[in-house]
Amino acid sequence: MVSRTIPVDTFDLVLFGATGDLATRKILPSLYRRFVAGQMPEDARIIGAARSELSDDGFRDEVRGAIDEFVSKDKHDASMIDAFCGQCSYIPIDAKGEGGWKELKASVRDDVVKAFYFSVGPSLFGPLAEKLRGHGIACDNSRLVVEKPFGTDQDTARKLNDDLAASFAETQIYRIDHFLGKETVQNLMAVRFANVLFEPLWNERYIDHVQITVAETVGVGGRGSYYDKSGAMRDMVQNHLMQLLCLTAMEPPNRYDADMLRDEKLKVIRALDPVDPRDVVRGQYKAGADPSYAEDAENPASKTESFVAMKVNISNWRWKHVPFYLRTGKRMSRRLSEIVIQFKETSHSIFDRDDASKANALTIRLQPDEGMDLSVTIKEPGPGGMRLVNVPLDMTFADALGPDGEEIPDAYERLIMDVMRGNQTLFMRGDEVEAAWAWTDPIIDGWEARGDKPASYSQGSSGPEEALALMHRDGRRWRDLED
Ligand code: BG6
């Protein structure tokens, strides 16, 4: 297969928080992979900026460490690593004081794409934006990348939006939700809007319900102090699951255009019904092979949820009476993220219904094994008469692309290159984030007002029993995580 990697225009990327966890695990390794793929121009530069007093060489050692640990060994080519490190430099910076800003101004070029990546806590967004403007480092066509969490509720998100808007226009701001950079998530739009097959069926007439699962096997150890103030609702549902729901439920935009697409997502969020407290289940993992959530969070009395399952209704013509069931949790039995579109049964069967005949389901797998399958009922091959059997039409992207296919890039690779290309389609707009908080806030406020405690669940399970009951009550069941 011919590589379709097109180099982006040259750039200066200033990475604030360059020695932090996200920069080390995701951002620097992703940039290196794009460099190896030939997409990063030879004169593009990455300028690390953080509090630590590091020299350029000290930072390059950190970059090497990040590549060593987080990039697969087949891409460890010494001359490539040297060349990449040669494009990296470092400036110690005092986010709230004066240290480092003059040096930064002197080192950033004005005639290339300038991007500033805030891989730092949200309390620094406003001060950093102000410094960049105040020192004349950022200009009207610079780009600003910010990471989640984008606020902890609607008020704090609005404040962050206002702080950023004081120095940057909305068209310059790239709010990352890395789920939008996942290959299958983009494919969801291709499947819906580039095929005649699905869109006519994509409504309450043919769809019974939708399930969105993001299950993880990891716990919160190591980031307990952040997570305990956040919980699964703020950490996963308000952003990642909400984005998946929006892309599944939205109307077709007129064009694949950043604002048109985001307008459609916003309409979905605004059409979400308030959630009945009986339709939400919270869980917290108990001690098992690994420590309990409370031990990981170092808070024995913690009421924070590491699991949420909920039923969501969308009040519009397309989705009336089609519930969307969402669930996400840590320390579950398997790492699995998928969207299942469960179709209705045929209105009348000419065959004797037997157990093997099931309604169609389209499963969109985000991870692992990116791909999708459509379950269809066929006649069991052979002479045994008209016996029905349910089989998946499976398309695993890696297989479909073949052995010479390009490797599926990490979400961050795609998103960072989109920033350099000036393409905001896969980034969240300020009003979208605020609307998502406006919907989640009452749910969280309700838990806090009632002092609700999450149900406990075993590690390696599919969450608390109550989550199963949430579906059973409606005569439905979650897809088995082990299937
Ligand atoms: C992050 C959450 O945004 O997404 C984490 O803060 C979560 O808690 C992670 O583990 C999941 O991302 P991925 O790409 O590993 O599925």
Coordinates of C-alpha atoms and ligand atoms in Angstrom, one line a residue:
M1 CA 0.0 0.0 0.0
V2 CA 1.3 3.5 -0.9
S3 CA 1.8 5.7 2.1
R4 CA -0.6 8.6 2.2
T5 CA 1.3 10.5 4.8
I6 CA 1.6 14.1 3.7
P7 CA 4.0 16.3 5.6
V8 CA 2.4 19.2 7.4
D9 CA 3.8 22.8 7.0
T10 CA 6.7 23.5 9.3
F11 CA 5.9 24.5 12.8
D12 CA 7.1 25.6 16.2
L13 CA 5.3 23.7 18.9
V14 CA 5.8 25.0 22.5
L15 CA 4.9 22.2 24.8
F16 CA 4.0 23.5 28.3
G17 CA 4.2 20.7 30.9
A18 CA 6.9 19.1 28.7
T19 CA 8.3 17.0 31.6
G20 CA 4.8 15.8 32.8
D21 CA 3.1 12.5 32.5
L22 CA 1.0 13.2 29.4
A23 CA 3.9 14.7 27.5
T24 CA 6.0 11.7 28.3
R25 CA 3.4 9.0 27.7
K26 CA 1.6 10.4 24.7
I27 CA 2.6 13.7 23.2
L28 CA 6.4 13.3 22.7
P29 CA 6.1 9.6 21.6
S30 CA 3.3 10.6 19.1
L31 CA 5.4 13.4 17.7
Y32 CA 8.3 11.0 17.3
R33 CA 6.1 8.4 15.5
R34 CA 5.0 11.2 13.0
F35 CA 8.6 12.1 12.5
V36 CA 9.4 8.5 11.7
A37 CA 6.4 8.4 9.3
G38 CA 7.9 11.4 7.5
Q39 CA 5.1 13.7 8.4
M40 CA 7.0 16.1 10.6
P41 CA 9.1 18.5 8.6
E42 CA 12.9 18.5 9.2
D43 CA 12.9 22.1 10.3
A44 CA 9.8 21.8 12.6
R45 CA 10.8 22.4 16.3
I46 CA 9.5 21.2 19.6
I47 CA 10.2 23.6 22.4
G48 CA 9.7 22.0 25.8
A49 CA 8.7 24.5 28.5
A50 CA 8.2 23.6 32.2
R51 CA 9.2 24.7 35.7
S52 CA 12.2 22.3 36.0
E53 CA 15.6 23.8 35.4
L54 CA 16.7 21.6 32.5
S55 CA 19.2 22.2 29.7
D56 CA 18.4 21.4 26.1
D57 CA 20.4 18.2 26.5
G58 CA 18.7 17.3 29.8
F59 CA 15.3 17.6 28.0
R60 CA 16.6 15.5 25.1
D61 CA 17.4 12.8 27.6
E62 CA 13.8 13.0 28.8
V63 CA 12.6 12.7 25.2
R64 CA 14.8 9.7 24.6
G65 CA 13.4 8.1 27.8
A66 CA 9.9 8.7 26.6
I67 CA 10.6 7.1 23.2
D68 CA 12.4 4.2 24.9
E69 CA 9.4 3.5 27.1
F70 CA 6.4 4.4 25.0
V71 CA 7.3 3.8 21.4
S72 CA 7.5 0.2 20.1
K73 CA 11.0 -1.2 19.6
D74 CA 10.7 -1.5 15.8
K75 CA 10.8 2.3 15.6
H76 CA 13.9 2.6 17.8
D77 CA 16.4 3.7 15.1
A78 CA 19.4 5.5 16.7
S79 CA 19.8 7.9 13.9
M80 CA 16.1 8.7 13.8
I81 CA 16.1 9.3 17.5
D82 CA 19.1 11.6 17.3
A83 CA 17.6 13.6 14.4
F84 CA 14.3 13.9 16.3
C85 CA 16.0 15.1 19.5
G86 CA 17.9 17.6 17.4
Q87 CA 14.6 19.3 16.7
C88 CA 13.8 19.5 20.4
S89 CA 15.0 22.2 22.8
Y90 CA 13.9 23.4 26.2
I91 CA 13.2 26.7 28.1
P92 CA 12.5 26.7 31.9
I93 CA 9.5 28.8 32.4
D94 CA 7.7 30.4 35.3
A95 CA 4.0 30.2 34.3
K96 CA 3.0 33.0 36.7
G97 CA 6.2 35.0 37.0
E98 CA 8.6 36.5 34.5
G99 CA 11.2 33.8 34.2
G100 CA 11.7 32.4 30.7
W101 CA 9.3 34.5 28.6
K102 CA 11.9 36.7 26.9
E103 CA 13.9 33.6 26.0
L104 CA 10.7 32.0 24.6
K105 CA 9.9 35.1 22.6
A106 CA 13.4 35.1 21.1
S107 CA 13.3 31.4 20.1
V108 CA 9.8 31.1 18.5
R109 CA 9.7 31.9 14.8
D110 CA 7.1 34.2 13.4
D111 CA 6.9 32.9 9.9
V112 CA 5.9 29.3 10.7
V113 CA 2.8 27.7 12.2
K114 CA 3.0 28.5 16.0
A115 CA 1.2 26.1 18.3
F116 CA 1.1 26.2 22.1
Y117 CA 0.2 23.0 23.9
F118 CA -1.0 23.4 27.5
S119 CA -0.3 20.0 28.9
V120 CA -0.8 21.4 32.4
G121 CA -3.5 21.7 35.0
P122 CA -6.4 24.0 34.1
S123 CA -5.5 26.5 36.7
L124 CA -2.6 27.5 34.5
F125 CA -4.6 27.9 31.3
G126 CA -5.6 31.6 31.9
P127 CA -2.2 32.8 33.2
L128 CA -0.3 31.1 30.4
A129 CA -2.6 32.4 27.7
E130 CA -2.2 35.9 29.1
K131 CA 1.6 35.7 29.2
L132 CA 1.8 34.5 25.6
R133 CA -0.3 37.4 24.5
G134 CA 1.3 39.9 26.8
H135 CA 4.8 39.1 25.6
G136 CA 3.7 39.2 22.0
I137 CA 4.6 35.5 21.6
A138 CA 1.2 34.4 20.4
C139 CA -0.5 36.2 17.5
D140 CA -3.8 36.0 15.7
N141 CA -3.0 32.9 13.8
S142 CA -1.2 31.0 16.6
R143 CA -2.9 27.8 17.7
L144 CA -3.6 26.8 21.3
V145 CA -4.1 23.2 22.4
V146 CA -5.7 22.4 25.7
E147 CA -6.2 19.1 27.5
K148 CA -9.0 17.8 29.6
P149 CA -10.2 18.1 32.3
F150 CA -11.8 21.2 30.8
G151 CA -13.5 22.4 34.1
T152 CA -15.2 20.4 36.7
D153 CA -18.7 21.7 36.1
Q154 CA -20.4 24.3 33.8
D155 CA -19.3 27.3 35.8
T156 CA -15.6 26.4 35.9
A157 CA -15.7 25.4 32.2
R158 CA -17.3 28.8 31.4
K159 CA -14.6 30.5 33.4
L160 CA -11.9 28.7 31.5
N161 CA -13.5 29.5 28.2
D162 CA -13.6 33.2 29.2
D163 CA -10.0 33.1 30.4
L164 CA -8.9 31.7 27.1
A165 CA -11.1 34.0 25.0
A166 CA -9.4 37.0 26.6
S167 CA -6.3 36.1 24.6
F168 CA -7.3 33.6 21.8
A169 CA -10.3 33.4 19.4
E170 CA -12.3 30.3 19.3
T171 CA -10.9 29.4 15.9
Q172 CA -7.5 29.3 17.5
I173 CA -8.4 26.9 20.3
Y174 CA -8.1 23.1 20.0
R175 CA -9.7 21.4 23.0
I176 CA -8.5 17.8 23.0
D177 CA -10.8 14.8 23.6
H178 CA -8.4 12.1 22.5
F179 CA -11.3 9.7 21.8
L180 CA -12.2 11.8 18.7
G181 CA -8.8 11.0 17.3
K182 CA -9.3 7.2 17.5
E183 CA -9.5 5.6 14.1
T184 CA -12.8 3.9 14.6
V185 CA -14.5 7.0 15.9
Q186 CA -13.7 8.8 12.7
N187 CA -14.9 5.7 10.9
L188 CA -18.2 5.9 12.6
M189 CA -18.9 9.0 10.5
A190 CA -17.6 7.4 7.3
V191 CA -19.9 4.3 7.9
R192 CA -22.9 6.5 8.6
F193 CA -22.5 9.1 6.0
A194 CA -20.6 7.5 3.1
N195 CA -22.8 4.4 2.7
V196 CA -26.4 4.2 1.6
L197 CA -26.9 1.1 3.8
F198 CA -27.0 2.4 7.3
E199 CA -28.4 5.9 7.4
P200 CA -32.0 4.9 6.3
L201 CA -32.1 2.4 9.2
W202 CA -30.5 4.8 11.7
N203 CA -33.6 5.8 13.7
E204 CA -36.3 4.7 16.1
R205 CA -38.1 2.7 13.5
Y206 CA -35.3 0.1 13.2
I207 CA -33.1 0.6 16.2
D208 CA -34.1 -0.9 19.5
H209 CA -31.3 0.6 21.6
V210 CA -27.7 1.6 21.6
Q211 CA -25.0 0.5 24.1
I212 CA -21.7 2.4 24.6
T213 CA -19.1 0.7 26.7
V214 CA -15.7 1.9 27.7
A215 CA -14.3 -0.8 30.0
E216 CA -10.8 -0.6 31.4
T217 CA -8.7 -3.1 33.4
V218 CA -6.5 -0.5 34.9
G219 CA -7.3 1.0 38.3
V220 CA -6.7 4.6 39.4
G221 CA -3.4 3.9 41.3
G222 CA -0.9 6.7 40.8
R223 CA -3.5 9.3 39.9
G224 CA -5.9 8.7 42.8
S225 CA -5.7 12.3 44.1
Y226 CA -6.9 13.7 40.8
Y227 CA -9.4 10.9 40.2
D228 CA -11.0 11.0 43.6
K229 CA -12.2 14.6 43.0
S230 CA -13.4 13.6 39.5
G231 CA -14.8 10.1 39.3
A232 CA -16.0 8.3 36.2
M233 CA -18.7 10.8 35.5
R234 CA -16.4 13.7 35.1
D235 CA -13.4 11.8 33.9
M236 CA -15.1 9.7 31.2
V237 CA -18.8 10.3 30.7
Q238 CA -18.9 14.1 30.4
N239 CA -16.3 14.0 27.6
H240 CA -15.4 10.7 26.0
L241 CA -18.7 8.8 26.2
M242 CA -20.6 12.0 25.4
Q243 CA -18.6 12.4 22.2
L244 CA -19.3 8.8 21.2
L245 CA -23.0 9.3 21.9
C246 CA -23.1 12.6 19.9
L247 CA -21.4 11.1 16.8
T248 CA -23.7 8.1 16.9
A249 CA -26.8 10.2 17.4
M250 CA -26.2 13.4 15.4
E251 CA -27.9 14.4 12.2
P252 CA -25.7 14.4 9.1
P253 CA -23.9 17.7 8.8
N254 CA -24.1 19.3 5.3
R255 CA -20.4 19.0 4.9
Y256 CA -17.5 17.5 6.8
D257 CA -16.6 20.8 8.3
A258 CA -15.6 21.7 11.8
D259 CA -18.4 24.0 12.7
M260 CA -21.1 22.2 10.9
L261 CA -20.2 19.0 12.7
R262 CA -19.9 20.6 16.0
D263 CA -23.3 22.3 15.5
E264 CA -24.8 18.9 15.0
K265 CA -23.2 17.5 18.1
L266 CA -24.3 20.4 20.2
K267 CA -27.9 19.8 19.1
V268 CA -27.7 16.2 20.4
I269 CA -26.4 17.4 23.8
R270 CA -29.2 19.9 24.0
A271 CA -31.8 17.2 23.2
L272 CA -30.7 14.9 26.1
D273 CA -33.3 14.5 28.7
P274 CA -32.4 15.1 32.3
V275 CA -31.5 11.7 33.8
D276 CA -33.7 10.0 36.3
P277 CA -31.6 9.1 39.4
R278 CA -33.0 5.6 39.1
D279 CA -31.5 5.3 35.7
V280 CA -27.9 5.7 36.9
V281 CA -25.7 3.1 38.7
R282 CA -22.4 4.1 40.3
G283 CA -19.8 1.6 41.4
Q284 CA -16.5 1.4 43.2
Y285 CA -14.1 -1.5 42.9
K286 CA -13.3 -3.6 46.0
A287 CA -10.0 -5.1 47.0
G288 CA -9.1 -8.1 44.9
A289 CA -5.8 -9.1 43.3
D290 CA -5.1 -5.4 43.5
P291 CA -5.9 -2.8 46.2
S292 CA -9.4 -1.4 46.4
Y293 CA -10.4 1.9 44.9
A294 CA -10.4 3.5 48.4
E295 CA -6.8 2.3 48.9
D296 CA -5.7 3.6 45.5
A297 CA -7.3 6.9 46.1
E298 CA -5.9 6.9 49.7
N299 CA -9.3 7.9 50.9
P300 CA -11.0 5.2 53.0
A301 CA -14.3 7.1 53.1
S302 CA -14.4 7.9 49.4
K303 CA -17.8 8.1 47.7
T304 CA -16.3 8.6 44.3
E305 CA -17.4 6.2 41.5
S306 CA -14.9 4.3 39.4
F307 CA -17.8 2.9 37.4
V308 CA -21.0 4.4 36.0
A309 CA -23.8 2.8 34.0
M310 CA -26.8 4.9 32.8
K311 CA -29.7 5.1 30.6
V312 CA -30.0 8.2 28.5
N313 CA -32.9 9.4 26.4
I314 CA -32.7 11.8 23.6
S315 CA -35.8 13.9 22.8
N316 CA -35.9 14.3 19.1
W317 CA -37.6 12.7 16.2
R318 CA -34.9 10.3 15.3
W319 CA -34.3 8.8 18.8
K320 CA -37.6 9.1 20.7
H321 CA -38.0 5.8 22.7
V322 CA -34.5 4.5 21.7
P323 CA -32.5 4.4 24.9
F324 CA -28.7 4.9 24.9
Y325 CA -27.1 2.8 27.6
L326 CA -23.7 4.0 28.6
R327 CA -21.2 2.3 30.9
T328 CA -17.6 2.8 31.8
G329 CA -15.4 1.6 34.6
K330 CA -12.0 0.8 35.9
R331 CA -10.7 -2.7 36.9
M332 CA -13.2 -4.5 34.8
S333 CA -12.7 -7.9 33.3
R334 CA -11.5 -6.7 30.0
R335 CA -10.2 -3.6 28.2
L336 CA -13.0 -3.0 25.6
S337 CA -14.5 0.1 24.1
E338 CA -17.4 -0.4 21.7
I339 CA -20.6 1.0 20.4
V340 CA -23.4 -1.5 19.7
I341 CA -26.3 -0.5 17.6
Q342 CA -28.9 -3.1 18.4
F343 CA -31.5 -3.3 15.7
K344 CA -35.1 -4.4 16.2
E345 CA -36.3 -7.9 15.3
T346 CA -38.0 -8.3 12.0
S347 CA -41.7 -7.4 12.3
H348 CA -42.8 -10.9 11.3
S349 CA -40.9 -14.1 11.0
I350 CA -41.7 -16.6 8.3
F351 CA -39.4 -19.1 10.1
D352 CA -39.9 -20.9 13.3
R353 CA -38.2 -18.6 15.7
D354 CA -35.4 -20.4 17.3
D355 CA -32.7 -19.2 19.7
A356 CA -30.1 -18.8 16.9
S357 CA -32.2 -16.1 15.2
K358 CA -31.3 -12.8 16.7
A359 CA -31.9 -9.2 15.7
N360 CA -29.1 -7.6 13.8
A361 CA -26.5 -5.7 15.7
L362 CA -23.7 -3.4 14.4
T363 CA -20.7 -3.3 16.7
I364 CA -18.2 -0.6 16.3
R365 CA -15.0 -1.6 18.1
L366 CA -12.8 1.2 19.2
Q367 CA -10.3 -0.9 21.1
P368 CA -8.7 -3.4 21.0
D369 CA -9.0 -4.8 17.4
E370 CA -10.3 -1.7 15.8
G371 CA -13.1 -2.6 13.4
M372 CA -16.7 -3.3 13.2
D373 CA -19.0 -6.3 12.8
L374 CA -22.5 -6.7 11.7
S375 CA -24.3 -9.7 13.0
V376 CA -26.7 -11.3 10.5
T377 CA -28.9 -14.3 10.6
I378 CA -28.4 -16.8 7.8
K379 CA -29.3 -20.4 7.1
E380 CA -26.9 -22.8 8.7
P381 CA -25.0 -24.3 5.8
G382 CA -25.6 -28.0 5.2
P383 CA -28.5 -30.4 4.7
G384 CA -30.1 -30.0 8.1
G385 CA -33.1 -28.1 6.8
M386 CA -33.9 -24.4 7.4
R387 CA -32.0 -23.9 10.6
L388 CA -31.0 -20.4 11.3
V389 CA -27.7 -19.3 12.7
N390 CA -26.3 -15.9 13.7
V391 CA -22.9 -15.0 12.3
P392 CA -20.8 -11.8 12.3
L393 CA -19.7 -10.1 9.1
D394 CA -16.5 -9.0 10.6
M395 CA -14.2 -6.3 9.4
T396 CA -11.1 -5.8 11.5
F397 CA -9.3 -2.8 10.1
A398 CA -5.9 -4.4 10.4
D399 CA -7.0 -7.3 8.3
A400 CA -8.8 -5.2 5.8
L401 CA -5.7 -3.1 5.3
G402 CA -3.6 -6.2 4.8
P403 CA -0.1 -6.9 6.0
D404 CA 1.3 -3.9 4.1
G405 CA -1.3 -1.6 5.5
E406 CA -0.3 1.5 7.4
E407 CA -0.3 1.0 11.1
I408 CA -3.3 2.6 12.8
P409 CA -1.9 5.7 14.4
D410 CA -2.4 6.7 18.0
A411 CA -5.2 9.3 18.5
Y412 CA -2.7 11.9 19.6
E413 CA -0.7 11.5 16.4
R414 CA -3.8 12.3 14.3
L415 CA -4.9 15.2 16.6
I416 CA -1.5 16.9 16.9
M417 CA -1.1 16.9 13.1
D418 CA -4.6 18.2 12.7
V419 CA -3.6 21.2 14.9
M420 CA -0.7 21.8 12.6
R421 CA -3.0 21.6 9.6
G422 CA -5.5 24.0 11.2
N423 CA -8.3 21.5 11.2
Q424 CA -10.6 21.8 14.2
T425 CA -13.1 19.1 13.2
L426 CA -12.0 16.6 15.8
F427 CA -11.8 19.1 18.7
M428 CA -14.5 20.3 21.0
R429 CA -15.9 23.7 20.8
G430 CA -16.4 25.8 23.9
D431 CA -20.2 25.8 23.8
E432 CA -20.2 22.1 23.3
V433 CA -18.1 21.5 26.5
E434 CA -20.3 23.8 28.5
A435 CA -23.5 22.1 27.3
A436 CA -22.1 18.7 28.2
W437 CA -21.4 20.0 31.8
A438 CA -24.9 21.6 31.9
W439 CA -26.3 18.1 31.4
T440 CA -24.0 16.2 33.8
D441 CA -24.0 18.8 36.6
P442 CA -27.5 18.0 38.0
I443 CA -26.6 14.3 38.0
I444 CA -23.5 14.9 40.1
D445 CA -25.2 17.5 42.3
G446 CA -28.0 15.0 43.0
W447 CA -25.4 12.4 44.2
E448 CA -23.7 14.9 46.4
A449 CA -27.0 16.2 47.9
R450 CA -28.2 12.7 48.7
G451 CA -24.8 11.6 49.9
D452 CA -25.1 8.5 47.7
K453 CA -22.5 5.8 48.1
P454 CA -21.5 3.8 45.0
A455 CA -22.2 0.1 45.0
S456 CA -19.1 -2.0 45.3
Y457 CA -18.0 -4.4 42.6
S458 CA -15.4 -7.1 42.2
Q459 CA -12.2 -6.5 40.3
G460 CA -12.3 -8.3 37.0
S461 CA -16.1 -8.2 36.8
S462 CA -18.4 -6.3 34.5
G463 CA -19.4 -3.9 37.3
P464 CA -22.0 -4.0 40.0
E465 CA -25.1 -6.2 39.9
E466 CA -27.2 -3.1 39.8
A467 CA -25.8 -2.2 36.4
L468 CA -27.1 -5.5 35.0
A469 CA -30.5 -4.9 36.7
L470 CA -30.7 -1.5 34.9
M471 CA -30.9 -3.3 31.6
H472 CA -32.9 -6.3 32.8
R473 CA -35.6 -3.9 34.0
D474 CA -36.1 -2.9 30.4
G475 CA -36.0 -6.5 29.1
R476 CA -32.5 -6.0 27.7
R477 CA -29.0 -7.1 28.5
W478 CA -25.5 -5.7 28.2
R479 CA -23.2 -7.3 25.7
D480 CA -20.9 -9.7 27.5
L481 CA -17.5 -8.1 27.9
E482 CA -15.9 -11.5 27.2
D483 CA -17.8 -12.2 23.9
Ligands
BG6_1 C1 -8.5 9.5 30.0 C2 -9.0 9.3 31.4 O1 -9.0 10.7 29.5 O2 -8.8 8.4 29.2 C3 -8.4 8.0 31.9 O3 -8.6 10.4 32.2 C4 -8.7 6.9 31.0 O4 -9.0 7.8 33.2 C5 -8.2 7.2 29.6 O5 -8.0 5.7 31.5 C6 -8.6 6.1 28.6 O6 -8.0 6.4 27.3 P1 -7.6 5.2 26.4 O7 -7.2 5.9 25.1 O8 -6.6 4.4 27.0 O9 -8.9 4.4 26.2

